[in-house]
Coordinates of C-alpha atoms and ligand atoms in Angstrom, one line a residue:
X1 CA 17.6 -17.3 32.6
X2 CA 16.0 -16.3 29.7
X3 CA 18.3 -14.8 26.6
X4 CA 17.2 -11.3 26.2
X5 CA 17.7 -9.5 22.8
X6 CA 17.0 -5.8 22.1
X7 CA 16.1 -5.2 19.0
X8 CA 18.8 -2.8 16.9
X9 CA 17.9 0.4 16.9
X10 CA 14.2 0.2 18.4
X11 CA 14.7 1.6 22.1
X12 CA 11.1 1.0 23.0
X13 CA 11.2 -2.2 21.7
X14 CA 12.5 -5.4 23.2
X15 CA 12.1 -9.2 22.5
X16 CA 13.7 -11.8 24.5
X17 CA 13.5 -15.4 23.5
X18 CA 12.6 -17.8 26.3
X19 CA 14.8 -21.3 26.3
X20 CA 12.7 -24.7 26.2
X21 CA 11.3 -25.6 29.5
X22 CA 11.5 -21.8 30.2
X23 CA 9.0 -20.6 32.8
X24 CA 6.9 -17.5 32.0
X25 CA 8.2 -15.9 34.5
X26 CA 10.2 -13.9 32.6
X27 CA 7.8 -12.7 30.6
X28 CA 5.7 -11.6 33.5
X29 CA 9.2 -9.6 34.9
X30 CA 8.9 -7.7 31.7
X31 CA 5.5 -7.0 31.8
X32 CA 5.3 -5.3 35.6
X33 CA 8.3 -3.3 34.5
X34 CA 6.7 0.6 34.6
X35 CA 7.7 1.1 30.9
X36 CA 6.2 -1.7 29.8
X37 CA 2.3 -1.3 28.1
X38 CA 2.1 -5.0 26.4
X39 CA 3.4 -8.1 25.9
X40 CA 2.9 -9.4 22.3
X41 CA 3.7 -13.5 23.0
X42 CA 4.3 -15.8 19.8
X43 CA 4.2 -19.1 19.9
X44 CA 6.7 -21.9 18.3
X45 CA 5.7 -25.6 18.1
X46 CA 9.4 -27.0 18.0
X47 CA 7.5 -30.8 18.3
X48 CA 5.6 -30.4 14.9
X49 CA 8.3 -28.6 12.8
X50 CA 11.4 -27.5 14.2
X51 CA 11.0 -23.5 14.7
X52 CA 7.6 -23.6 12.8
X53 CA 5.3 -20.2 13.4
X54 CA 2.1 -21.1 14.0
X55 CA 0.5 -17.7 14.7
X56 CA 0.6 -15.5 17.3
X57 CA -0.9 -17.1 20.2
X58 CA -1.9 -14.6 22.9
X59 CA -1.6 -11.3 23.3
X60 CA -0.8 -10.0 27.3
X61 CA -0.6 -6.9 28.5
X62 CA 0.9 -5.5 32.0
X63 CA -2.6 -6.0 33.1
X64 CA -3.3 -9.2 32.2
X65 CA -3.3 -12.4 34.6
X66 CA -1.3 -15.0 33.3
X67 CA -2.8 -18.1 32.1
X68 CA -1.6 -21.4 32.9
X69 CA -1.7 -21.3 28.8
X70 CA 1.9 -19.8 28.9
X71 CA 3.5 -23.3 30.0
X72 CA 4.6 -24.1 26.2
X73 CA 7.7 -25.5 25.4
X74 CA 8.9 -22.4 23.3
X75 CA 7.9 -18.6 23.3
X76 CA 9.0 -15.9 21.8
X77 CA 7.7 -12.5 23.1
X78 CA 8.1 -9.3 22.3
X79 CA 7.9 -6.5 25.1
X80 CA 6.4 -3.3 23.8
X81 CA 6.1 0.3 25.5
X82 CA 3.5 2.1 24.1
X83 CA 4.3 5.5 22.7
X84 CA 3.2 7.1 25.8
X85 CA 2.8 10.8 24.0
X86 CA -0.1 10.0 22.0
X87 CA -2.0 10.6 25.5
X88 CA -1.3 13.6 25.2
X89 CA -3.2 15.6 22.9
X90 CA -7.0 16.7 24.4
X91 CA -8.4 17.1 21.5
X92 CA -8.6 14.3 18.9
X93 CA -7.2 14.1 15.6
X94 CA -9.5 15.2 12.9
X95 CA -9.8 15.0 9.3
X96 CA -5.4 15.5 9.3
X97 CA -5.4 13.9 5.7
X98 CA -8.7 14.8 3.3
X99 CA -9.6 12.8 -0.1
X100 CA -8.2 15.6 -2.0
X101 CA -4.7 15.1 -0.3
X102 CA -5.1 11.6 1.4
X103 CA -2.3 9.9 3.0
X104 CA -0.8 6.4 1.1
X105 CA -0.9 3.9 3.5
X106 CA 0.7 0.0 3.3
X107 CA -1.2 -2.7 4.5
X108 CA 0.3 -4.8 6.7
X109 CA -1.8 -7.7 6.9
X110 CA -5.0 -9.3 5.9
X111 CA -6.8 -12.0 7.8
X112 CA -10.2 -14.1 7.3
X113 CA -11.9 -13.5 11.1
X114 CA -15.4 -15.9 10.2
X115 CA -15.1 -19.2 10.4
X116 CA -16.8 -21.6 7.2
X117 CA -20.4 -21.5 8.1
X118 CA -20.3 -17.8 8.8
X119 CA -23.0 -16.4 5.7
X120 CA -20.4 -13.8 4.4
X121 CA -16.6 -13.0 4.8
X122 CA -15.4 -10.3 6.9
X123 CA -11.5 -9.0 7.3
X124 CA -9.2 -7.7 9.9
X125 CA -7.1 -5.7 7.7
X126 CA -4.0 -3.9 9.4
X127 CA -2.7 -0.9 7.8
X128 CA 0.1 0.7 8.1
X129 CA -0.1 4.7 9.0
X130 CA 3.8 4.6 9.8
X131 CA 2.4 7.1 12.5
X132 CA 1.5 9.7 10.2
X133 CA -2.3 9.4 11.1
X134 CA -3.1 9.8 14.7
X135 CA -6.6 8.8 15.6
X136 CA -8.6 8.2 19.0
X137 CA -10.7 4.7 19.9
X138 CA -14.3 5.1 18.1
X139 CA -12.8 7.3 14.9
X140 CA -13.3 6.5 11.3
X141 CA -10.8 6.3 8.6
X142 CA -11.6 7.1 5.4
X143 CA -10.4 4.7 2.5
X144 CA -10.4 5.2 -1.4
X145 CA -10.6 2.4 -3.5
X146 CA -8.4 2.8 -6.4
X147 CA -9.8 2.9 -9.9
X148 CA -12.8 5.1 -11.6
X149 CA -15.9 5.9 -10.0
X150 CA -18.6 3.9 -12.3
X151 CA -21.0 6.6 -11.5
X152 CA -18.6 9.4 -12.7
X153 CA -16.3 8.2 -15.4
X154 CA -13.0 10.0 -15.7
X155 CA -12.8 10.7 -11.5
X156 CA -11.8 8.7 -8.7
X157 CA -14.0 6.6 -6.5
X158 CA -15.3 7.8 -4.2
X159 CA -14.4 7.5 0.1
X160 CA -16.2 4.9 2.2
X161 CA -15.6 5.2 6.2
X162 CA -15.1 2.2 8.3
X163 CA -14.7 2.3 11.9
X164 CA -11.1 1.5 13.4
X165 CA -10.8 -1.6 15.6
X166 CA -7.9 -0.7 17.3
X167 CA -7.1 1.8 19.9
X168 CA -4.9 4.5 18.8
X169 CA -1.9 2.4 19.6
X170 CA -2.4 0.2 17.0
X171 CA -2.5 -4.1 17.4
X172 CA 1.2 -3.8 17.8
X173 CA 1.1 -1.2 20.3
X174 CA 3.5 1.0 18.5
X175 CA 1.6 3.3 17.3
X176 CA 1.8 2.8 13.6
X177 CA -1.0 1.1 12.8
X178 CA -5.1 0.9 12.5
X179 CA -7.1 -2.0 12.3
X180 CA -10.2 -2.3 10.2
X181 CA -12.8 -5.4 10.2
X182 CA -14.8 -4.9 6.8
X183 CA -17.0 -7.4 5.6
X184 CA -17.2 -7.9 2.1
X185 CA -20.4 -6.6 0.4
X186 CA -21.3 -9.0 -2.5
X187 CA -24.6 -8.4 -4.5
X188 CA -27.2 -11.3 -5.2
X189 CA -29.6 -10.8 -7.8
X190 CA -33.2 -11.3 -6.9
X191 CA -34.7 -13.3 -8.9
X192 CA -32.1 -15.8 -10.0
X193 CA -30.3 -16.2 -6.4
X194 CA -27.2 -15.8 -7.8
X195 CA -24.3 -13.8 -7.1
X196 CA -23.4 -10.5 -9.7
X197 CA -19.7 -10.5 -9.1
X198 CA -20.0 -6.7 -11.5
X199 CA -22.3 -5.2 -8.7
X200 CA -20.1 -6.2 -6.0
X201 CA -19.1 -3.5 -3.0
X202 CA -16.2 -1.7 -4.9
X203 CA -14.1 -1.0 -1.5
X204 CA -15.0 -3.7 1.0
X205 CA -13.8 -6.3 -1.8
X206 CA -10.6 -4.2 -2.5
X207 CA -10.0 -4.0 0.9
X208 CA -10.5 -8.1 1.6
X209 CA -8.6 -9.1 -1.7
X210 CA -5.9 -6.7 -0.3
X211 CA -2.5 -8.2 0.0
X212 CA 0.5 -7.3 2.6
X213 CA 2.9 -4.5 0.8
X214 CA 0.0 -3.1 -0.7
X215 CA -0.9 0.6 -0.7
X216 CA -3.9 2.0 0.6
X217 CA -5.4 5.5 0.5
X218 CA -6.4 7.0 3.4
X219 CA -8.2 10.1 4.7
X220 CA -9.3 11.2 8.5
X221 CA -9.6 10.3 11.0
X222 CA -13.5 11.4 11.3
X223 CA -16.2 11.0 13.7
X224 CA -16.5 12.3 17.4
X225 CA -19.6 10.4 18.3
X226 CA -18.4 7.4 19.0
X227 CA -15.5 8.4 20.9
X228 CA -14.8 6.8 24.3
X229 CA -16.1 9.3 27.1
X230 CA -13.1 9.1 29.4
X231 CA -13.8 11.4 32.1
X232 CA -15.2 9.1 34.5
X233 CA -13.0 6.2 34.6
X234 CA -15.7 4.5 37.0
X235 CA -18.6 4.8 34.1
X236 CA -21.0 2.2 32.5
X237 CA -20.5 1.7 28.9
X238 CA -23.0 -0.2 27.2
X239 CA -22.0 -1.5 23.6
X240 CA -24.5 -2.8 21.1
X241 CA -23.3 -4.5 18.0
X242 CA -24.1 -6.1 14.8
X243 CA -21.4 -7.9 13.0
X244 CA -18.7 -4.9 12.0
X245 CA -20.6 -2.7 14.2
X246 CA -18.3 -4.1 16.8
X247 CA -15.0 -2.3 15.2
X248 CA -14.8 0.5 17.6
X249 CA -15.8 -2.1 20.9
X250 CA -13.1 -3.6 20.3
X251 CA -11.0 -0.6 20.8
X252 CA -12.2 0.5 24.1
X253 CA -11.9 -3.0 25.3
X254 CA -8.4 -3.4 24.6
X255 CA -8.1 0.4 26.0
X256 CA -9.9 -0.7 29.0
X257 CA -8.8 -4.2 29.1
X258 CA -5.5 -4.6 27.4
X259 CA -3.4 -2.2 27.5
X260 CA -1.8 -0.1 30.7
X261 CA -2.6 2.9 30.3
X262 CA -1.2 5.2 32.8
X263 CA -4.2 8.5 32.0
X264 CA -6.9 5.4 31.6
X265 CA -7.3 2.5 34.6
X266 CA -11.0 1.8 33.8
X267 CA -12.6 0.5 36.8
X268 CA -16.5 0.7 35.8
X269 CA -18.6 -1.7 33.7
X270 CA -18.4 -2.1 29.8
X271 CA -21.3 -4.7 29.2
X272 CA -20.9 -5.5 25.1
X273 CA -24.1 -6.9 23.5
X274 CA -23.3 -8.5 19.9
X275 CA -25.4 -10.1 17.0
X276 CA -23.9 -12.2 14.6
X277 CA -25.8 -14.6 12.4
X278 CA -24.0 -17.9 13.9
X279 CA -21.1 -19.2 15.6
X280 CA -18.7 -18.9 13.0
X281 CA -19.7 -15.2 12.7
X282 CA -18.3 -14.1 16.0
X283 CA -16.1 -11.3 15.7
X284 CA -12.8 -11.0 18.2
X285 CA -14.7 -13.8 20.6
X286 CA -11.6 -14.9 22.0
X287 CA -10.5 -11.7 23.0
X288 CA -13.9 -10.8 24.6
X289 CA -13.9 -14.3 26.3
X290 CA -10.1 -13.2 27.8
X291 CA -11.5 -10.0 29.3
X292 CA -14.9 -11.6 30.7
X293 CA -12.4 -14.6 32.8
X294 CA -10.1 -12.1 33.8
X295 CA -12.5 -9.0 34.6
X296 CA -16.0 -10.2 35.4
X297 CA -16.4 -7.5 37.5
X298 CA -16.1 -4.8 34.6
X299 CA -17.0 -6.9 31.6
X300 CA -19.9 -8.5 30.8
X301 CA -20.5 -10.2 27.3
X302 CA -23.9 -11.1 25.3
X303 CA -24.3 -12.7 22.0
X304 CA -27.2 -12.9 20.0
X305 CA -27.0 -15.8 17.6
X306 CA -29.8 -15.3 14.8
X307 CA -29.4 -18.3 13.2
X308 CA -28.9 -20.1 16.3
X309 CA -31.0 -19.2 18.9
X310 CA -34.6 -18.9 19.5
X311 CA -35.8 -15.5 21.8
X312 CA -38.6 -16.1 24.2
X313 CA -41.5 -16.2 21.4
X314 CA -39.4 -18.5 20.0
X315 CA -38.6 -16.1 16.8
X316 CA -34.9 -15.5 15.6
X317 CA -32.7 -14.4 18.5
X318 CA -31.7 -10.8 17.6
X319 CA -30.0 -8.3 20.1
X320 CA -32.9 -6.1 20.7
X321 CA -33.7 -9.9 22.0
X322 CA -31.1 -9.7 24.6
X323 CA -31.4 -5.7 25.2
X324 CA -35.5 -6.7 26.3
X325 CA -34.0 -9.7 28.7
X326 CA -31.9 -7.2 30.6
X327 CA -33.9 -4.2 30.2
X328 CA -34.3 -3.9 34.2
X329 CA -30.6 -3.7 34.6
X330 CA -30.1 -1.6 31.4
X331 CA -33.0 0.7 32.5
X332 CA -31.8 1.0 36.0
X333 CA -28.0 1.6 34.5
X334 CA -29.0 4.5 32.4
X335 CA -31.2 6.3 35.0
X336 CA -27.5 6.4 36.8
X337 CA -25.7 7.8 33.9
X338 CA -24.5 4.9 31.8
X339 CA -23.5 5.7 28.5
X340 CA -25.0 3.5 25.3
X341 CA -23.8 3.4 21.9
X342 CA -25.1 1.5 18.9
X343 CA -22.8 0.4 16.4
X344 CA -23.6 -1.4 13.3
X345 CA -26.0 -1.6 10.2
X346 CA -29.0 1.1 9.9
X347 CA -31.5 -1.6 10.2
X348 CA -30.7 -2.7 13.6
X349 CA -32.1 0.7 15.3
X350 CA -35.8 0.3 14.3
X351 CA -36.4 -2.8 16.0
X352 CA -34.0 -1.6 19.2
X353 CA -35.4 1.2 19.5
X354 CA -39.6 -0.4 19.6
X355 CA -37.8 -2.6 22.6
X356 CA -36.5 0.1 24.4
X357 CA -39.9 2.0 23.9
X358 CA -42.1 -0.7 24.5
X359 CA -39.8 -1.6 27.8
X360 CA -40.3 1.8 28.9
X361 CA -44.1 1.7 28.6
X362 CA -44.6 -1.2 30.2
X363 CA -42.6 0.6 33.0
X364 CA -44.6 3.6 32.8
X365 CA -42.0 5.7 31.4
X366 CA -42.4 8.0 28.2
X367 CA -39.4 6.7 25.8
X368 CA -39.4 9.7 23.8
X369 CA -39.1 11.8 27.2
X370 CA -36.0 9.5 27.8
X371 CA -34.1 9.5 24.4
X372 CA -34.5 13.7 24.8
X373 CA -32.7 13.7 27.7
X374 CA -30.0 10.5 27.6
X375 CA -29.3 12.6 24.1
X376 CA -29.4 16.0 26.2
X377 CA -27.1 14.0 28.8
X378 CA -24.4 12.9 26.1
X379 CA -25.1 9.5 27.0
X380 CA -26.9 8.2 23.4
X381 CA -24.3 7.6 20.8
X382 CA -25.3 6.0 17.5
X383 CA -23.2 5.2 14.8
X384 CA -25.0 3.1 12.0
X385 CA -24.8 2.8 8.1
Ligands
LIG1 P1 -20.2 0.0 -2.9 O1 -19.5 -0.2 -4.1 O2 -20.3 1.4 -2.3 O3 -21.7 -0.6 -3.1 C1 -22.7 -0.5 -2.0 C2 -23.6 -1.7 -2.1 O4 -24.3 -1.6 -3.3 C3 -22.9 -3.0 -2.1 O5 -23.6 -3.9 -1.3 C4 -23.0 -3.5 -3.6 O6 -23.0 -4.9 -3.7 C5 -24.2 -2.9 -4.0 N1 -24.3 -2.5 -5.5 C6 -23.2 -2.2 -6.3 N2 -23.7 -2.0 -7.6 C7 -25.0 -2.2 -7.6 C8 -26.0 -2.2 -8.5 N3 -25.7 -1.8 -9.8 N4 -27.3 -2.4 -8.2 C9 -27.6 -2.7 -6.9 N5 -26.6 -2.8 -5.9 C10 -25.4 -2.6 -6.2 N6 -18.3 -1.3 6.8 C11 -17.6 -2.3 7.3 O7 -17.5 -3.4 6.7 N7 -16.9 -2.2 8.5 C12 -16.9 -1.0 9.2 O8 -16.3 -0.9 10.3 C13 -17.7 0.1 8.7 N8 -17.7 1.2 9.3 C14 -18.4 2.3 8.8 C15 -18.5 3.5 9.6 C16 -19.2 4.5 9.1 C17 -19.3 5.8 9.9 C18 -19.9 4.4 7.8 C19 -20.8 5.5 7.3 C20 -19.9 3.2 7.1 C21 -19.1 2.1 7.6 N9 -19.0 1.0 6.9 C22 -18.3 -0.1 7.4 C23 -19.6 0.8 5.5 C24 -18.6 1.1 4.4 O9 -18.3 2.5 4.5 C25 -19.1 0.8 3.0 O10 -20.4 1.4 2.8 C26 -19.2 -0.7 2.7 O11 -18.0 -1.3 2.9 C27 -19.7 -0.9 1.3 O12 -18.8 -0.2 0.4 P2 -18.3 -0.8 -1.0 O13 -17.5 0.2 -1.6 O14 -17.8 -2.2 -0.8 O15 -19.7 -1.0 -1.7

């Protein structure tokens, strides 16, 4: 039997600590329980280092299937109920904490997500919101970096958005937090090649040096565009991503995917497309990879790997690349309703949307007759910067 201990105080929080040799099957009784929205499983390596952490090692929810993964020699898990009444609301949360007034924040953790031959670094920061700001899959926060703005001496810097990559529950499914994956923006000069650390993105590389304990200010949330059209629970979502453009994907995936969600049991098709310069560049892979073994029914995954892969011409593999490949099945899936969103930097929609017209031409359809109405339609949702 597996020792089960509440945590003091925390009623919708349990953690029970399975004995060596102990089967999972504990940890699956917890999870089918009707309170229970996921499973948050650590993992402890007693052979290497007695009671060493190494990480958290997978993340379950009610939904999940259990992988034969699970047969470790020690786990600790901690059972988590969702705080149900942020369902609620049917409206979302907007602009609750503005840069005039924004809300201090605490961020909870930082963490590298590229591996070494990624060009760049990018960071899944957690912050801390205590609660205090509510926000919907596909909203913005706003974040102020602290110091003087260089363009305005004597007043604050300025607020950049990034996209939250969490659903509103948070990583840790309380509640309490957002997740943010912000790549830092460094500056190369020109002509010499080299980098100008004094011209370097003020916020992202506040934001990645950030440390646990430290405070963040925040305003929003913001955006409705991007938000995840629930009505149909049977719909086709179609994601297109480069690099932090996949933020709010990875939201409605866990929505859709992760958690068990008792107003949300998604049982259409979310087909994510996502370009990343190279291997080590992939953003939340693993998760994806989870969702495709245990859903391919409703997930489908593409990856466009530029410094990789060759497209058909044998040019750079980009993910208007793997839009034209599919174009039959994405053309067919929009004529019956399919939603499409494109998340990312601004310079991925010119050379998407010469694909999707082009594709359209050669299938004697007038793009621009299309666009009007998938935009009439609420199905076109662009989000770039
Ligand atoms: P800034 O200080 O604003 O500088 C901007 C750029 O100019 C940098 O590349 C910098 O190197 C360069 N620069 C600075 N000084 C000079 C100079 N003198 N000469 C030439 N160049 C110079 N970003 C993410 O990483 N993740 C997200 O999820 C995300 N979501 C977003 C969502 C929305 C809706 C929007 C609008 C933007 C989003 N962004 C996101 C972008 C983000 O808001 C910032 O723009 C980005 O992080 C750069 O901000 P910064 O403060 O680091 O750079």
């Amino acid at each position: 039997m597996a020792q089960v201990v509440v945590a003091a105080g925390a009623a919708q929080m349990g953690s029970m600590v399975l004995p060596s040799q102990g089967s999972t099957r504990d940890i699956v009784t917890a999870s089918q329980s009707p309170n229970c929205r996921g499973v948050r499983v650590q993992v402890l390596w007693p052979q290497f280092s007695r009671n060493k952490f190494l990480g958290e090692g997978l993340e379950l929810s009610a939904r999940s299937r259990l992988s034969t993964q699970l047969r470790l020699t020690k786990i600790y898990a901690k059972v988590v109920t969702i705080p149900i009444e942020l369902e609620e609301a049917t409206e979302p949360p907007i602009n609750l904490f503005k840069p005039k007034e924004p809300y201090t924040a605490t961020i909870k953790s930082n963490q590298k997500i590229v591996g070494p031959k990624a060009p760049g670094e990018t960071c899944h920061i957690v912050i801390d919101h205590g609660g205090n700001v509510p926000y919907w899959e596909g909203q913005s926060y706003g974040v102020i970096p602290p110091g003087e703005n260089p363009k305005k001496p004597g007043m604050p810097n300025t607020v950049r958005l990034y996209s939250i990559a969490s659903t509103r529950y948070g990583d840790d499914f309380d509640g309490k937090t957002a997740s943010l994956c912000v790549r830092r923006a460094v500056y190369y000069d020109p002509e010499t090649g080299k980098e100008d650390p004094a011209k370097k993105g003020i916020c992202s590389n506040f934001l990645c040096d950030s440390k646990p304990g430290d405070k963040v200010l925040i305003t929003g949330p913001s955006g409705k565009v991007m938000l995840l059209p629930e009505d149909d629970q049977k719909a086709c979502h179609i994601m297109v991503a480069t690099g932090t453009g996949i933020a709010p994907y990875r939201g409605y995936l866990r929505r859709m995917f992760m958690e068990n969600v008792p107003t949300f049991k998604f049982e259409g098709l979310a087909w994510l497309f996502l370009g990343v310069a190279n291997t080590d560049s992939l953003l939340y892979n693993e998760e994806f990879i989870s969702y495709q073994k245990q859903y391919p029914k409703n997930f489908r995954y593409d990856i466009a790997l530029s410094r990789e892969q060759l497209n058909k011409k044998g040019g750079k593999m980009y993910v208007q690349d793997k839009i034209e490949e599919y174009s039959e099945e994405i053309f067919k899936l929009l004529d019956g309703g399919a939603h499409i969103y494109f998340c990312g930097l601004k310079g991925m929609m010119p050379g998407i949307q010469d694909t999707l017209k082009r594709v359209a031409e050669e299938r004697g359809e007038s793009w621009d007759q299309k666009l009007l109405k998938l935009k009439k339609n609420k199905q076109w949702h662009v989000e770039v910067y």
